Coordinates of C-alpha atoms and ligand atoms in Angstrom, one line a residue:
M162 CA 163.6 152.9 75.2
S163 CA 160.3 151.9 74.0
S164 CA 157.8 149.7 76.7
V165 CA 158.4 147.6 73.6
D166 CA 162.1 147.3 73.1
I167 CA 161.4 146.5 77.2
A168 CA 159.1 143.5 76.2
I169 CA 161.7 142.0 73.8
K170 CA 164.8 142.5 75.6
T171 CA 163.2 140.9 78.1
L172 CA 161.3 138.7 76.4
N173 CA 163.4 135.3 76.4
H174 CA 165.0 135.5 80.0
L175 CA 161.3 134.8 80.9
E176 CA 160.4 131.7 82.3
P177 CA 156.6 130.5 83.3
E178 CA 156.6 131.0 86.5
D179 CA 157.0 134.8 85.6
F180 CA 154.4 133.8 82.9
R181 CA 151.5 133.2 85.5
V182 CA 153.0 136.0 87.9
L183 CA 152.2 138.3 84.8
M184 CA 149.0 137.0 84.0
I185 CA 147.0 136.8 88.0
I186 CA 148.2 140.3 87.6
E187 CA 147.4 141.7 84.9
I188 CA 144.0 139.6 85.8
D189 CA 142.8 141.5 89.0
M190 CA 143.7 144.4 88.1
S191 CA 140.3 144.6 87.0
R192 CA 139.1 144.0 90.4
H193 CA 142.1 146.7 91.9
R194 CA 143.9 149.1 92.0
Y195 CA 147.2 147.4 92.8
V196 CA 147.1 143.6 92.8
P197 CA 147.7 143.0 96.6
E198 CA 150.7 140.4 97.2
D199 CA 148.7 137.9 99.0
D200 CA 146.4 137.3 96.1
I201 CA 149.0 136.7 93.9
L202 CA 150.6 134.8 96.9
R203 CA 147.2 132.6 96.8
L204 CA 146.2 132.5 92.9
S205 CA 149.5 131.7 91.7
E206 CA 149.3 128.4 93.7
F207 CA 153.7 129.6 94.5
S208 CA 155.4 129.0 97.7
T209 CA 155.7 132.9 99.2
K210 CA 160.0 132.6 98.3
Q211 CA 159.0 131.9 94.5
V212 CA 156.2 135.0 95.0
K213 CA 158.7 137.0 96.1
Y214 CA 161.7 135.9 93.7
R215 CA 158.9 136.7 90.8
L216 CA 158.2 140.0 91.7
D217 CA 161.3 141.3 92.6
R218 CA 162.4 139.8 88.8
L219 CA 159.2 141.5 87.1
S220 CA 159.7 144.7 89.2
R221 CA 163.7 145.2 88.2
F222 CA 162.7 144.2 84.5
R223 CA 160.5 146.8 84.7
L224 CA 157.2 144.8 83.4
I225 CA 155.3 145.4 86.8
Y226 CA 155.4 148.1 89.1
R227 CA 154.9 148.1 92.8
W228 CA 153.3 149.8 94.9
A229 CA 153.6 150.5 99.0
G230 CA 150.3 151.9 100.6
S231 CA 148.1 150.5 103.0
Y232 CA 149.5 147.2 101.6
V233 CA 151.7 146.2 98.8
G234 CA 150.7 145.6 95.3
Y235 CA 152.0 145.6 92.3
V236 CA 150.2 146.8 88.6
L237 CA 151.0 146.1 85.6
S238 CA 153.5 148.7 82.8
M239 CA 152.9 149.1 79.2
A240 CA 155.7 146.9 78.5
G241 CA 154.5 144.1 81.0
Y242 CA 151.3 144.0 78.9
D243 CA 153.2 144.6 75.9
C244 CA 155.0 140.9 76.7
L245 CA 152.2 139.7 77.2
A246 CA 150.2 139.7 73.9
I247 CA 154.1 139.2 72.2
N248 CA 154.2 136.0 74.1
A249 CA 151.2 134.7 73.2
L250 CA 151.1 135.8 69.6
V251 CA 154.2 134.0 69.0
K252 CA 153.3 131.3 70.3
A253 CA 150.3 131.4 68.6
N254 CA 152.9 131.0 65.4
I255 CA 151.7 134.1 64.1
I256 CA 154.9 136.4 64.1
E257 CA 158.0 135.2 64.6
A258 CA 160.8 138.0 65.0
F259 CA 160.3 142.4 65.2
G260 CA 162.3 144.1 63.2
K261 CA 162.4 148.5 63.3
A262 CA 159.6 150.4 65.2
L263 CA 157.6 152.6 62.1
G264 CA 155.9 154.8 63.8
V265 CA 155.8 155.6 67.8
G266 CA 153.5 157.9 68.7
K267 CA 150.6 159.0 70.5
E268 CA 148.2 156.8 70.5
S269 CA 150.2 154.0 69.0
D270 CA 153.1 152.2 68.2
V271 CA 153.5 150.4 65.3
Y272 CA 156.1 147.9 64.2
D273 CA 157.9 145.8 62.0
A274 CA 157.2 142.1 62.4
L275 CA 158.2 138.9 60.2
T276 CA 155.5 135.0 60.8
P277 CA 157.6 132.2 60.6
D278 CA 156.9 131.7 57.0
G279 CA 158.7 134.7 56.2
R280 CA 155.7 137.3 55.1
R281 CA 156.2 140.9 56.7
V282 CA 153.6 142.4 58.5
V283 CA 152.7 144.8 61.1
V284 CA 152.1 144.5 64.7
K285 CA 150.3 147.3 66.2
F286 CA 150.0 148.1 69.9
H287 CA 147.4 150.6 70.9
R288 CA 148.3 153.2 73.1
L289 CA 145.2 154.9 75.3
G290 CA 145.1 156.5 77.8
R291 CA 148.5 156.3 78.4
I292 CA 149.7 157.4 81.7
S293 CA 152.8 157.0 83.8
F294 CA 152.9 155.5 87.0
R295 CA 154.9 158.2 88.6
Q296 CA 151.7 160.6 87.2
T297 CA 149.1 157.5 88.7
R298 CA 151.0 158.0 92.3
R299 CA 149.9 161.3 92.3
L300 CA 146.3 161.5 91.6
R301 CA 144.5 159.8 94.1
G302 CA 140.9 158.2 94.6
Y303 CA 138.4 157.8 92.1
I304 CA 139.6 159.3 89.4
A305 CA 142.8 157.8 89.5
D306 CA 141.5 154.3 90.1
R307 CA 139.5 154.8 87.2
R308 CA 142.0 156.3 84.6
H309 CA 145.3 153.3 86.4
I310 CA 143.1 150.9 84.9
S311 CA 141.2 151.8 82.4
W312 CA 145.1 152.5 80.1
L313 CA 144.7 148.7 79.1
Y314 CA 141.9 148.5 79.1
Q315 CA 140.9 151.4 76.4
S316 CA 144.2 150.1 74.6
R317 CA 142.6 146.7 74.7
L318 CA 139.5 148.0 72.7
A319 CA 140.6 150.0 70.4
A320 CA 142.3 146.5 69.4
E321 CA 139.4 145.2 68.7
R322 CA 137.2 147.4 67.5
E323 CA 140.7 148.3 64.9
F324 CA 140.7 144.7 64.1
E325 CA 136.9 144.3 64.0
A326 CA 136.5 146.9 61.2
L327 CA 139.2 144.6 59.0
R328 CA 137.7 141.8 59.3
R329 CA 134.3 143.8 57.8
V330 CA 135.8 145.8 55.0
Y331 CA 138.5 143.7 54.0
P332 CA 136.3 140.6 52.7
H333 CA 134.4 143.1 50.3
G334 CA 138.0 144.5 49.1
V335 CA 138.0 147.5 50.9
S336 CA 142.0 148.7 50.6
V337 CA 143.2 148.3 53.3
P338 CA 146.1 145.6 55.3
E339 CA 144.9 142.4 55.4
P340 CA 144.1 141.1 59.0
I341 CA 145.7 138.4 60.2
S342 CA 145.5 138.4 64.2
H343 CA 145.2 140.4 66.9
N344 CA 145.8 139.7 71.4
R345 CA 144.9 142.1 73.4
H346 CA 146.1 145.6 73.1
V347 CA 148.1 144.8 69.4
V348 CA 146.4 143.7 65.9
V349 CA 148.1 141.7 63.3
M350 CA 148.4 143.2 59.9
D351 CA 149.4 142.8 56.7
F352 CA 152.5 145.4 56.2
I353 CA 151.6 147.6 52.9
E354 CA 154.5 149.9 51.5
G355 CA 153.9 153.7 50.7
A356 CA 153.6 157.1 52.2
E357 CA 150.1 158.7 54.3
L358 CA 149.2 161.3 51.8
Y359 CA 150.5 164.3 53.8
R360 CA 153.5 163.0 52.9
V361 CA 153.4 163.2 49.8
P362 CA 154.6 166.4 47.4
E363 CA 152.9 165.4 44.0
V364 CA 151.5 162.7 42.7
P365 CA 150.5 162.5 38.8
N366 CA 147.1 161.2 39.2
P367 CA 145.3 163.5 41.3
D368 CA 141.7 163.6 40.3
E369 CA 142.2 159.8 40.2
V370 CA 143.5 159.5 43.1
L371 CA 140.9 160.9 44.8
D372 CA 137.8 159.2 43.7
E373 CA 139.6 155.9 44.3
I374 CA 139.4 157.2 47.4
L375 CA 136.0 157.8 47.3
Q376 CA 134.9 154.6 46.0
N377 CA 136.6 151.8 49.0
V378 CA 134.5 154.9 51.5
R379 CA 131.6 154.1 49.4
I380 CA 132.2 150.4 49.4
A381 CA 132.7 150.9 52.7
Y382 CA 129.5 152.5 53.5
Q383 CA 127.6 150.0 51.1
K384 CA 128.6 146.9 51.5
A385 CA 130.2 146.9 54.9
G386 CA 128.1 149.0 56.5
V387 CA 130.9 150.0 57.7
I388 CA 132.8 154.8 58.4
H389 CA 135.7 155.4 58.8
A390 CA 135.1 158.0 61.1
D391 CA 138.5 159.4 61.4
L392 CA 139.4 159.9 57.7
S393 CA 142.1 161.9 56.3
E394 CA 145.7 162.5 55.5
F395 CA 147.1 161.0 57.6
N396 CA 145.4 157.6 57.6
V397 CA 145.3 157.0 53.5
V398 CA 148.5 155.1 52.4
L399 CA 149.2 156.3 48.3
N400 CA 151.6 152.8 47.4
P401 CA 155.0 152.9 45.3
Y402 CA 151.9 152.4 41.9
F403 CA 149.5 155.4 43.2
H404 CA 147.0 153.7 44.7
I405 CA 146.1 154.0 47.8
L406 CA 145.0 152.0 51.6
I407 CA 143.1 153.4 54.0
I408 CA 144.5 152.8 57.3
D409 CA 143.8 153.8 61.2
W410 CA 140.2 152.3 61.7
P411 CA 139.5 151.6 65.4
Q412 CA 137.1 154.4 66.1
F413 CA 135.0 153.6 63.1
V414 CA 131.3 153.3 63.4
T415 CA 128.6 151.6 61.9
V416 CA 125.7 153.0 59.5
D417 CA 123.1 152.7 61.3
H418 CA 125.1 154.7 64.4
P419 CA 123.2 158.5 65.1
N420 CA 126.0 160.0 64.3
A421 CA 126.9 157.9 60.9
E422 CA 125.7 160.9 58.3
V423 CA 128.3 163.5 60.3
L424 CA 131.0 161.3 60.4
L425 CA 130.7 160.2 57.1
R426 CA 130.1 163.6 56.4
R427 CA 133.4 165.4 58.3
D428 CA 135.0 162.1 56.8
I429 CA 134.9 163.4 53.2
K430 CA 134.8 166.4 54.1
N431 CA 139.1 165.7 55.2
I432 CA 139.9 164.5 52.2
L433 CA 138.0 166.9 49.9
T434 CA 139.9 169.9 51.3
F435 CA 143.3 168.2 51.5
F436 CA 142.7 167.6 48.0
K437 CA 141.7 171.4 47.1
E438 CA 144.7 173.0 49.2
R439 CA 147.4 169.9 48.0
F440 CA 146.6 169.3 44.5
N441 CA 144.1 171.5 43.7
V442 CA 141.5 169.3 42.9
E443 CA 138.3 171.1 43.7
R444 CA 134.8 168.5 44.4
D445 CA 131.7 169.1 45.5
I446 CA 130.9 167.6 49.0
Y447 CA 127.3 166.9 48.3
E448 CA 128.2 165.1 45.0
A449 CA 130.7 163.5 46.9
L450 CA 128.2 162.4 49.2
E451 CA 125.9 161.7 47.1
G452 CA 127.9 158.7 45.0
I453 CA 128.7 156.9 48.1
K454 CA 125.2 156.9 49.4
K455 CA 124.7 155.8 45.6
P456 CA 124.5 151.3 45.6
L457 CA 126.1 149.5 44.4
K458 CA 124.7 147.3 42.0
N459 CA 127.5 147.1 39.6
V460 CA 130.3 147.4 41.1
K461 CA 131.5 143.6 42.3
Ligands
ATP252 N1 149.9 147.8 58.1 C1 150.9 148.8 57.6 N2 151.4 149.0 57.0 C2 152.6 149.6 56.9 N3 153.1 150.7 58.1 C3 151.5 150.9 58.3 C4 150.6 150.1 59.1 N4 150.0 150.8 60.1 C5 150.2 151.7 60.4 N5 151.3 152.1 59.9 C6 152.5 153.6 59.8 O1 152.4 153.6 61.2 C7 151.6 154.7 61.1 C8 150.5 155.3 62.6 O2 149.2 154.0 62.2 P1 147.9 154.5 62.9 O3 147.4 155.7 61.7 O4 147.5 153.1 62.3 O5 147.8 154.3 63.5 P2 147.7 156.3 64.5 O6 146.7 155.9 65.8 O7 147.1 157.3 64.1 O8 148.9 156.4 65.7 P3 149.6 157.7 66.1 O9 148.9 157.8 66.8 O10 151.0 157.2 66.2 O11 149.7 158.6 64.9 C9 151.0 155.3 59.9 O12 151.3 156.1 59.8 C10 152.0 153.9 59.0 O13 152.7 155.1 58.3
MG253 MG1 146.4 157.3 62.0

């Protein structure tokens, strides 16, 4: 069962006091490797009995982990963090119901969901620096400290970055899912139909598809000042009408980034190599790059 499955299953059972304890642990994790039970007691202003009851419940729900060393402390699990984000998005009327998992991968879990007005959206949970509690328990010292809390920050940062990229390029008409909202390590965006290019064996118009990708890279570059920096056949979706959308933006850089040129070139090279190998469409990389650099005076 994925952490999102655990979170969704548990969410309805949680009471405001549970959320309060979860949030205290979340915040205090920036200061402690394991949040001391005493801190939770003090910050929550609950009775000792109440705190023990909540911690016990949350542990049983697998939303937090208990650690007993020189003191007793707690950390959020991935499912606990998912719960906080989902709850915030539901409360803000952004999502209402979850559908199926569209992809559970290395760096993200992507779910289908519905908004209160019935719009189909995608909820992407970023997972960076994923490390199991058992592993952290085996690790010692400074590195363990850093690695332990960093999954939370890295995942949140990735979501913020992805949302920021979408927010920058979408208004200029770059073909990307519409960004809807984000919270913690989660981005909500429009659901798009289609398949990633690597899964498409054949297209009737590969030349046009390639042109469309390059044109979108150009608009992102020229109008939004953004370079994708992880562009490949895995992050370009071909919709049923043979038009493309570019997804997966957390690693974007702006055009003034010191590595901007190298990253742009790598993006284009990935795409050109794929089109050559898969569809036998060949383009000169210098010409393609020149095209992207050409100002967009005549384009809306
Ligand atoms: N807006 C969307 N609409 C429909 N499906 C999507 C959307 N965004 C992502 N997906 C699906 O989820 C998959 C993973 O998304 P994405 O490429 O953004 O994440 P990732 O970080 O590469 O994840 P992973 O590490 O799992 O590969 C995509 O290949 C696609 O199938
Ligand atoms: Mg991807």
